[in-house]
């Protein structure tokens, strides 16, 4: 009698479909000056992987694209955006979670409605809220798919 073994191609394909690679417009407006940085460029979307392609803080979104990325912001600016590009996650629910000093300050849910989905949320910061902020992409099971930090300084 011959033993049946899994087809290596099918197993590799299955793994590619279920893997998630770790890698944030809702209201929470003005385009302040941003520090010099490069604009993240769109990445070719794989037909098999669900993933966060890009996630970054920015001070401006134009035509669904961040206009540079930042890791620091001064208190003379009060608006900051968290941008995310997702691949192959159609039908899933993702949350942008904004945290400050270990406290959740906002959660903005959205439904992914296409194979390449770009979304951003915006938070208004008070000048007294200096220190480290984090924004993350959290899936429907509570898993953090991407997390970014921003230093808000006087």
mmCIF file with all atom_site columns, C-alpha atoms in Angstrom:
data_model
loop_
_atom_site.group_PDB
_atom_site.id
_atom_site.type_symbol
_atom_site.label_atom_id
_atom_site.label_alt_id
_atom_site.label_comp_id
_atom_site.label_asym_id
_atom_site.label_entity_id
_atom_site.label_seq_id
_atom_site.pdbx_PDB_ins_code
_atom_site.Cartn_x
_atom_site.Cartn_y
_atom_site.Cartn_z
_atom_site.occupancy
_atom_site.B_iso_or_equiv
_atom_site.pdbx_formal_charge
_atom_site.auth_seq_id
_atom_site.auth_comp_id
_atom_site.auth_asym_id
_atom_site.auth_atom_id
_atom_site.pdbx_PDB_model_num
ATOM 1   C CA . UNK A 1 1   ? 0.000   0.000  0.000  1.00 0.00 ? 1   UNK A CA 1
ATOM 2   C CA . UNK A 1 2   ? 1.321   3.433  -0.965 1.00 0.00 ? 2   UNK A CA 1
ATOM 3   C CA . UNK A 1 3   ? 1.409   6.253  1.650  1.00 0.00 ? 3   UNK A CA 1
ATOM 4   C CA . UNK A 1 4   ? -0.169  9.539  0.660  1.00 0.00 ? 4   UNK A CA 1
ATOM 5   C CA . UNK A 1 5   ? 1.984   12.592 1.247  1.00 0.00 ? 5   UNK A CA 1
ATOM 6   C CA . UNK A 1 6   ? 1.049   16.250 1.008  1.00 0.00 ? 6   UNK A CA 1
ATOM 7   C CA . UNK A 1 7   ? 1.909   17.903 -2.254 1.00 0.00 ? 7   UNK A CA 1
ATOM 8   C CA . UNK A 1 8   ? 4.786   20.340 -1.462 1.00 0.00 ? 8   UNK A CA 1
ATOM 9   C CA . UNK A 1 9   ? 3.424   22.907 -3.922 1.00 0.00 ? 9   UNK A CA 1
ATOM 10  C CA . UNK A 1 10  ? -0.027  22.854 -2.295 1.00 0.00 ? 10  UNK A CA 1
ATOM 11  C CA . UNK A 1 11  ? 1.520   23.135 1.170  1.00 0.00 ? 11  UNK A CA 1
ATOM 12  C CA . UNK A 1 12  ? 3.648   26.120 0.116  1.00 0.00 ? 12  UNK A CA 1
ATOM 13  C CA . UNK A 1 13  ? 0.633   27.784 -1.473 1.00 0.00 ? 13  UNK A CA 1
ATOM 14  C CA . UNK A 1 14  ? -1.454  27.217 1.663  1.00 0.00 ? 14  UNK A CA 1
ATOM 15  C CA . UNK A 1 15  ? 1.283   28.715 3.827  1.00 0.00 ? 15  UNK A CA 1
ATOM 16  C CA . UNK A 1 16  ? 1.462   31.781 1.563  1.00 0.00 ? 16  UNK A CA 1
ATOM 17  C CA . UNK A 1 17  ? -2.295  32.345 1.874  1.00 0.00 ? 17  UNK A CA 1
ATOM 18  C CA . UNK A 1 18  ? -2.405  32.201 5.663  1.00 0.00 ? 18  UNK A CA 1
ATOM 19  C CA . UNK A 1 19  ? 0.742   34.112 6.558  1.00 0.00 ? 19  UNK A CA 1
ATOM 20  C CA . UNK A 1 20  ? 0.577   37.712 7.714  1.00 0.00 ? 20  UNK A CA 1
ATOM 21  C CA . UNK A 1 21  ? 3.706   39.802 7.663  1.00 0.00 ? 21  UNK A CA 1
ATOM 22  C CA . UNK A 1 22  ? 4.085   42.201 10.619 1.00 0.00 ? 22  UNK A CA 1
ATOM 23  C CA . UNK A 1 23  ? 5.083   45.697 9.448  1.00 0.00 ? 23  UNK A CA 1
ATOM 24  C CA . UNK A 1 24  ? -2.204  53.487 10.633 1.00 0.00 ? 24  UNK A CA 1
ATOM 25  C CA . UNK A 1 25  ? -9.608  58.818 7.127  1.00 0.00 ? 25  UNK A CA 1
ATOM 26  C CA . UNK A 1 26  ? -11.471 59.199 10.092 1.00 0.00 ? 26  UNK A CA 1
ATOM 27  C CA . UNK A 1 27  ? -11.681 62.396 12.122 1.00 0.00 ? 27  UNK A CA 1
ATOM 28  C CA . UNK A 1 28  ? -9.807  62.531 15.479 1.00 0.00 ? 28  UNK A CA 1
ATOM 29  C CA . UNK A 1 29  ? -7.241  68.923 8.762  1.00 0.00 ? 29  UNK A CA 1
ATOM 30  C CA . UNK A 1 30  ? -3.934  72.013 8.159  1.00 0.00 ? 30  UNK A CA 1
ATOM 31  C CA . UNK A 1 31  ? -0.786  70.868 6.590  1.00 0.00 ? 31  UNK A CA 1
ATOM 32  C CA . UNK A 1 32  ? 2.153   71.697 8.886  1.00 0.00 ? 32  UNK A CA 1
ATOM 33  C CA . UNK A 1 33  ? 5.737   71.607 7.697  1.00 0.00 ? 33  UNK A CA 1
ATOM 34  C CA . UNK A 1 34  ? 7.240   68.157 7.888  1.00 0.00 ? 34  UNK A CA 1
ATOM 35  C CA . UNK A 1 35  ? 10.822  67.158 8.450  1.00 0.00 ? 35  UNK A CA 1
ATOM 36  C CA . UNK A 1 36  ? 12.799  65.946 5.438  1.00 0.00 ? 36  UNK A CA 1
ATOM 37  C CA . UNK A 1 37  ? 11.975  62.369 4.613  1.00 0.00 ? 37  UNK A CA 1
ATOM 38  C CA . UNK A 1 38  ? 11.153  60.147 1.710  1.00 0.00 ? 38  UNK A CA 1
ATOM 39  C CA . UNK A 1 39  ? 7.639   59.364 0.629  1.00 0.00 ? 39  UNK A CA 1
ATOM 40  C CA . UNK A 1 40  ? 6.969   55.634 0.938  1.00 0.00 ? 40  UNK A CA 1
ATOM 41  C CA . UNK A 1 41  ? 6.411   54.177 -2.497 1.00 0.00 ? 41  UNK A CA 1
ATOM 42  C CA . UNK A 1 42  ? 3.704   51.661 -3.347 1.00 0.00 ? 42  UNK A CA 1
ATOM 43  C CA . UNK A 1 43  ? 4.903   48.103 -3.386 1.00 0.00 ? 43  UNK A CA 1
ATOM 44  C CA . UNK A 1 44  ? 3.919   45.414 -5.839 1.00 0.00 ? 44  UNK A CA 1
ATOM 45  C CA . UNK A 1 45  ? 1.084   43.451 -4.259 1.00 0.00 ? 45  UNK A CA 1
ATOM 46  C CA . UNK A 1 46  ? 1.612   39.715 -4.083 1.00 0.00 ? 46  UNK A CA 1
ATOM 47  C CA . UNK A 1 47  ? -1.339  37.635 -5.206 1.00 0.00 ? 47  UNK A CA 1
ATOM 48  C CA . UNK A 1 48  ? -0.905  35.315 -2.232 1.00 0.00 ? 48  UNK A CA 1
ATOM 49  C CA . UNK A 1 49  ? 0.099   37.254 0.881  1.00 0.00 ? 49  UNK A CA 1
ATOM 50  C CA . UNK A 1 50  ? -2.118  39.214 3.228  1.00 0.00 ? 50  UNK A CA 1
ATOM 51  C CA . UNK A 1 51  ? -0.005  41.971 4.662  1.00 0.00 ? 51  UNK A CA 1
ATOM 52  C CA . UNK A 1 52  ? 0.541   45.520 5.796  1.00 0.00 ? 52  UNK A CA 1
ATOM 53  C CA . UNK A 1 53  ? 2.567   46.899 2.901  1.00 0.00 ? 53  UNK A CA 1
ATOM 54  C CA . UNK A 1 54  ? 3.165   50.353 4.427  1.00 0.00 ? 54  UNK A CA 1
ATOM 55  C CA . UNK A 1 55  ? 2.316   52.007 7.746  1.00 0.00 ? 55  UNK A CA 1
ATOM 56  C CA . UNK A 1 56  ? 3.597   55.449 8.745  1.00 0.00 ? 56  UNK A CA 1
ATOM 57  C CA . UNK A 1 57  ? 2.876   58.737 10.488 1.00 0.00 ? 57  UNK A CA 1
ATOM 58  C CA . UNK A 1 58  ? 2.595   61.798 8.247  1.00 0.00 ? 58  UNK A CA 1
ATOM 59  C CA . UNK A 1 59  ? 1.333   65.367 8.400  1.00 0.00 ? 59  UNK A CA 1
ATOM 60  C CA . UNK A 1 60  ? -0.461  65.338 5.059  1.00 0.00 ? 60  UNK A CA 1
ATOM 61  C CA . UNK A 1 61  ? -2.357  62.956 2.787  1.00 0.00 ? 61  UNK A CA 1
ATOM 62  C CA . UNK A 1 62  ? -2.882  63.869 -0.886 1.00 0.00 ? 62  UNK A CA 1
ATOM 63  C CA . UNK A 1 63  ? -4.707  61.561 -3.307 1.00 0.00 ? 63  UNK A CA 1
ATOM 64  C CA . UNK A 1 64  ? -4.646  58.787 -0.684 1.00 0.00 ? 64  UNK A CA 1
ATOM 65  C CA . UNK A 1 65  ? -0.846  58.997 -0.375 1.00 0.00 ? 65  UNK A CA 1
ATOM 66  C CA . UNK A 1 66  ? 1.246   60.256 2.556  1.00 0.00 ? 66  UNK A CA 1
ATOM 67  C CA . UNK A 1 67  ? 3.344   63.306 1.787  1.00 0.00 ? 67  UNK A CA 1
ATOM 68  C CA . UNK A 1 68  ? 6.467   62.152 3.579  1.00 0.00 ? 68  UNK A CA 1
ATOM 69  C CA . UNK A 1 69  ? 6.787   60.237 6.820  1.00 0.00 ? 69  UNK A CA 1
ATOM 70  C CA . UNK A 1 70  ? 7.704   61.460 10.270 1.00 0.00 ? 70  UNK A CA 1
ATOM 71  C CA . UNK A 1 71  ? 8.888   60.010 13.551 1.00 0.00 ? 71  UNK A CA 1
ATOM 72  C CA . UNK A 1 72  ? 8.850   63.323 15.460 1.00 0.00 ? 72  UNK A CA 1
ATOM 73  C CA . UNK A 1 73  ? 6.462   66.260 15.604 1.00 0.00 ? 73  UNK A CA 1
ATOM 74  C CA . UNK A 1 74  ? 6.566   69.478 17.620 1.00 0.00 ? 74  UNK A CA 1
ATOM 75  C CA . UNK A 1 75  ? 3.689   70.929 19.631 1.00 0.00 ? 75  UNK A CA 1
ATOM 76  C CA . UNK A 1 76  ? 3.247   73.830 17.208 1.00 0.00 ? 76  UNK A CA 1
ATOM 77  C CA . UNK A 1 77  ? 1.533   71.193 15.016 1.00 0.00 ? 77  UNK A CA 1
ATOM 78  C CA . UNK A 1 78  ? -1.611  69.536 16.316 1.00 0.00 ? 78  UNK A CA 1
ATOM 79  C CA . UNK A 1 79  ? -2.744  67.201 13.513 1.00 0.00 ? 79  UNK A CA 1
ATOM 80  C CA . UNK A 1 80  ? -1.048  63.946 12.668 1.00 0.00 ? 80  UNK A CA 1
ATOM 81  C CA . UNK A 1 81  ? -2.160  61.170 10.310 1.00 0.00 ? 81  UNK A CA 1
ATOM 82  C CA . UNK A 1 82  ? -1.527  57.446 10.448 1.00 0.00 ? 82  UNK A CA 1
ATOM 83  C CA . UNK A 1 83  ? -1.448  55.949 6.952  1.00 0.00 ? 83  UNK A CA 1
ATOM 84  C CA . UNK A 1 84  ? -1.701  52.254 6.080  1.00 0.00 ? 84  UNK A CA 1
ATOM 85  C CA . UNK A 1 85  ? -1.606  50.308 2.830  1.00 0.00 ? 85  UNK A CA 1
ATOM 86  C CA . UNK A 1 86  ? -2.938  46.746 3.016  1.00 0.00 ? 86  UNK A CA 1
ATOM 87  C CA . UNK A 1 87  ? -2.659  43.926 0.490  1.00 0.00 ? 87  UNK A CA 1
ATOM 88  C CA . UNK A 1 88  ? -5.014  40.990 -0.032 1.00 0.00 ? 88  UNK A CA 1
ATOM 89  C CA . UNK A 1 89  ? -7.115  41.610 3.078  1.00 0.00 ? 89  UNK A CA 1
ATOM 90  C CA . UNK A 1 90  ? -10.489 42.220 1.384  1.00 0.00 ? 90  UNK A CA 1
ATOM 91  C CA . UNK A 1 91  ? -13.388 41.652 3.759  1.00 0.00 ? 91  UNK A CA 1
ATOM 92  C CA . UNK A 1 92  ? -11.323 41.934 6.914  1.00 0.00 ? 92  UNK A CA 1
ATOM 93  C CA . UNK A 1 93  ? -11.855 44.489 9.659  1.00 0.00 ? 93  UNK A CA 1
ATOM 94  C CA . UNK A 1 94  ? -8.808  46.418 10.820 1.00 0.00 ? 94  UNK A CA 1
ATOM 95  C CA . UNK A 1 95  ? -8.521  49.006 13.603 1.00 0.00 ? 95  UNK A CA 1
ATOM 96  C CA . UNK A 1 96  ? -6.159  51.955 13.858 1.00 0.00 ? 96  UNK A CA 1
ATOM 97  C CA . UNK A 1 97  ? -5.381  52.092 17.573 1.00 0.00 ? 97  UNK A CA 1
ATOM 98  C CA . UNK A 1 98  ? -3.819  55.321 18.892 1.00 0.00 ? 98  UNK A CA 1
ATOM 99  C CA . UNK A 1 99  ? -2.094  55.071 22.287 1.00 0.00 ? 99  UNK A CA 1
ATOM 100 C CA . UNK A 1 100 ? -0.427  57.589 24.585 1.00 0.00 ? 100 UNK A CA 1
ATOM 101 C CA . UNK A 1 101 ? 1.398   56.647 27.789 1.00 0.00 ? 101 UNK A CA 1
ATOM 102 C CA . UNK A 1 102 ? -0.088  53.159 27.680 1.00 0.00 ? 102 UNK A CA 1
ATOM 103 C CA . UNK A 1 103 ? -3.680  54.417 27.358 1.00 0.00 ? 103 UNK A CA 1
ATOM 104 C CA . UNK A 1 104 ? -5.837  53.847 24.279 1.00 0.00 ? 104 UNK A CA 1
ATOM 105 C CA . UNK A 1 105 ? -6.815  57.326 23.084 1.00 0.00 ? 105 UNK A CA 1
ATOM 106 C CA . UNK A 1 106 ? -8.752  56.291 19.958 1.00 0.00 ? 106 UNK A CA 1
ATOM 107 C CA . UNK A 1 107 ? -9.739  53.222 17.963 1.00 0.00 ? 107 UNK A CA 1
ATOM 108 C CA . UNK A 1 108 ? -10.876 53.747 14.387 1.00 0.00 ? 108 UNK A CA 1
ATOM 109 C CA . UNK A 1 109 ? -12.273 50.616 12.708 1.00 0.00 ? 109 UNK A CA 1
ATOM 110 C CA . UNK A 1 110 ? -12.526 50.170 8.960  1.00 0.00 ? 110 UNK A CA 1
ATOM 111 C CA . UNK A 1 111 ? -13.469 47.442 6.516  1.00 0.00 ? 111 UNK A CA 1
ATOM 112 C CA . UNK A 1 112 ? -10.986 46.500 3.830  1.00 0.00 ? 112 UNK A CA 1
ATOM 113 C CA . UNK A 1 113 ? -12.891 46.638 0.532  1.00 0.00 ? 113 UNK A CA 1
ATOM 114 C CA . UNK A 1 114 ? -10.291 45.768 -2.064 1.00 0.00 ? 114 UNK A CA 1
ATOM 115 C CA . UNK A 1 115 ? -7.095  43.808 -2.700 1.00 0.00 ? 115 UNK A CA 1
ATOM 116 C CA . UNK A 1 116 ? -5.002  46.983 -2.343 1.00 0.00 ? 116 UNK A CA 1
ATOM 117 C CA . UNK A 1 117 ? -6.522  49.190 0.330  1.00 0.00 ? 117 UNK A CA 1
ATOM 118 C CA . UNK A 1 118 ? -5.120  52.513 1.550  1.00 0.00 ? 118 UNK A CA 1
ATOM 119 C CA . UNK A 1 119 ? -6.575  54.117 4.635  1.00 0.00 ? 119 UNK A CA 1
ATOM 120 C CA . UNK A 1 120 ? -5.608  56.805 7.100  1.00 0.00 ? 120 UNK A CA 1
ATOM 121 C CA . UNK A 1 121 ? -6.839  58.184 10.382 1.00 0.00 ? 121 UNK A CA 1
ATOM 122 C CA . UNK A 1 122 ? -6.084  61.587 11.855 1.00 0.00 ? 122 UNK A CA 1
ATOM 123 C CA . UNK A 1 123 ? -5.620  62.584 15.472 1.00 0.00 ? 123 UNK A CA 1
ATOM 124 C CA . UNK A 1 124 ? -5.641  66.073 16.943 1.00 0.00 ? 124 UNK A CA 1
ATOM 125 C CA . UNK A 1 125 ? -2.970  66.305 19.623 1.00 0.00 ? 125 UNK A CA 1
ATOM 126 C CA . UNK A 1 126 ? -3.064  68.733 22.520 1.00 0.00 ? 126 UNK A CA 1
ATOM 127 C CA . UNK A 1 127 ? 0.230   70.529 23.232 1.00 0.00 ? 127 UNK A CA 1
ATOM 128 C CA . UNK A 1 128 ? 0.221   69.018 26.744 1.00 0.00 ? 128 UNK A CA 1
ATOM 129 C CA . UNK A 1 129 ? 0.322   65.481 25.286 1.00 0.00 ? 129 UNK A CA 1
ATOM 130 C CA . UNK A 1 130 ? 4.078   65.405 24.746 1.00 0.00 ? 130 UNK A CA 1
ATOM 131 C CA . UNK A 1 131 ? 5.978   62.158 24.704 1.00 0.00 ? 131 UNK A CA 1
ATOM 132 C CA . UNK A 1 132 ? 5.723   58.920 22.794 1.00 0.00 ? 132 UNK A CA 1
ATOM 133 C CA . UNK A 1 133 ? 2.603   58.055 20.812 1.00 0.00 ? 133 UNK A CA 1
ATOM 134 C CA . UNK A 1 134 ? 1.989   54.735 19.112 1.00 0.00 ? 134 UNK A CA 1
ATOM 135 C CA . UNK A 1 135 ? -0.409  53.843 16.358 1.00 0.00 ? 135 UNK A CA 1
ATOM 136 C CA . UNK A 1 136 ? -1.033  50.278 15.335 1.00 0.00 ? 136 UNK A CA 1
ATOM 137 C CA . UNK A 1 137 ? -2.992  48.190 12.874 1.00 0.00 ? 137 UNK A CA 1
ATOM 138 C CA . UNK A 1 138 ? -4.951  45.605 14.826 1.00 0.00 ? 138 UNK A CA 1
ATOM 139 C CA . UNK A 1 139 ? -6.891  42.767 13.189 1.00 0.00 ? 139 UNK A CA 1
ATOM 140 C CA . UNK A 1 140 ? -10.255 41.286 14.180 1.00 0.00 ? 140 UNK A CA 1
ATOM 141 C CA . UNK A 1 141 ? -8.514  38.792 16.483 1.00 0.00 ? 141 UNK A CA 1
ATOM 142 C CA . UNK A 1 142 ? -6.653  41.524 18.370 1.00 0.00 ? 142 UNK A CA 1
ATOM 143 C CA . UNK A 1 143 ? -3.299  40.805 16.720 1.00 0.00 ? 143 UNK A CA 1
ATOM 144 C CA . UNK A 1 144 ? -1.036  43.777 16.049 1.00 0.00 ? 144 UNK A CA 1
ATOM 145 C CA . UNK A 1 145 ? -0.099  43.693 12.360 1.00 0.00 ? 145 UNK A CA 1
ATOM 146 C CA . UNK A 1 146 ? 2.020   46.882 12.394 1.00 0.00 ? 146 UNK A CA 1
ATOM 147 C CA . UNK A 1 147 ? 3.050   49.382 15.045 1.00 0.00 ? 147 UNK A CA 1
ATOM 148 C CA . UNK A 1 148 ? 4.684   52.785 14.637 1.00 0.00 ? 148 UNK A CA 1
ATOM 149 C CA . UNK A 1 149 ? 5.899   55.325 17.182 1.00 0.00 ? 149 UNK A CA 1
ATOM 150 C CA . UNK A 1 150 ? 5.925   59.122 17.106 1.00 0.00 ? 150 UNK A CA 1
ATOM 151 C CA . UNK A 1 151 ? 7.714   61.469 19.506 1.00 0.00 ? 151 UNK A CA 1
ATOM 152 C CA . UNK A 1 152 ? 5.599   64.601 20.211 1.00 0.00 ? 152 UNK A CA 1
ATOM 153 C CA . UNK A 1 153 ? 7.931   67.320 21.500 1.00 0.00 ? 153 UNK A CA 1
ATOM 154 C CA . UNK A 1 154 ? 7.676   70.926 22.743 1.00 0.00 ? 154 UNK A CA 1
#
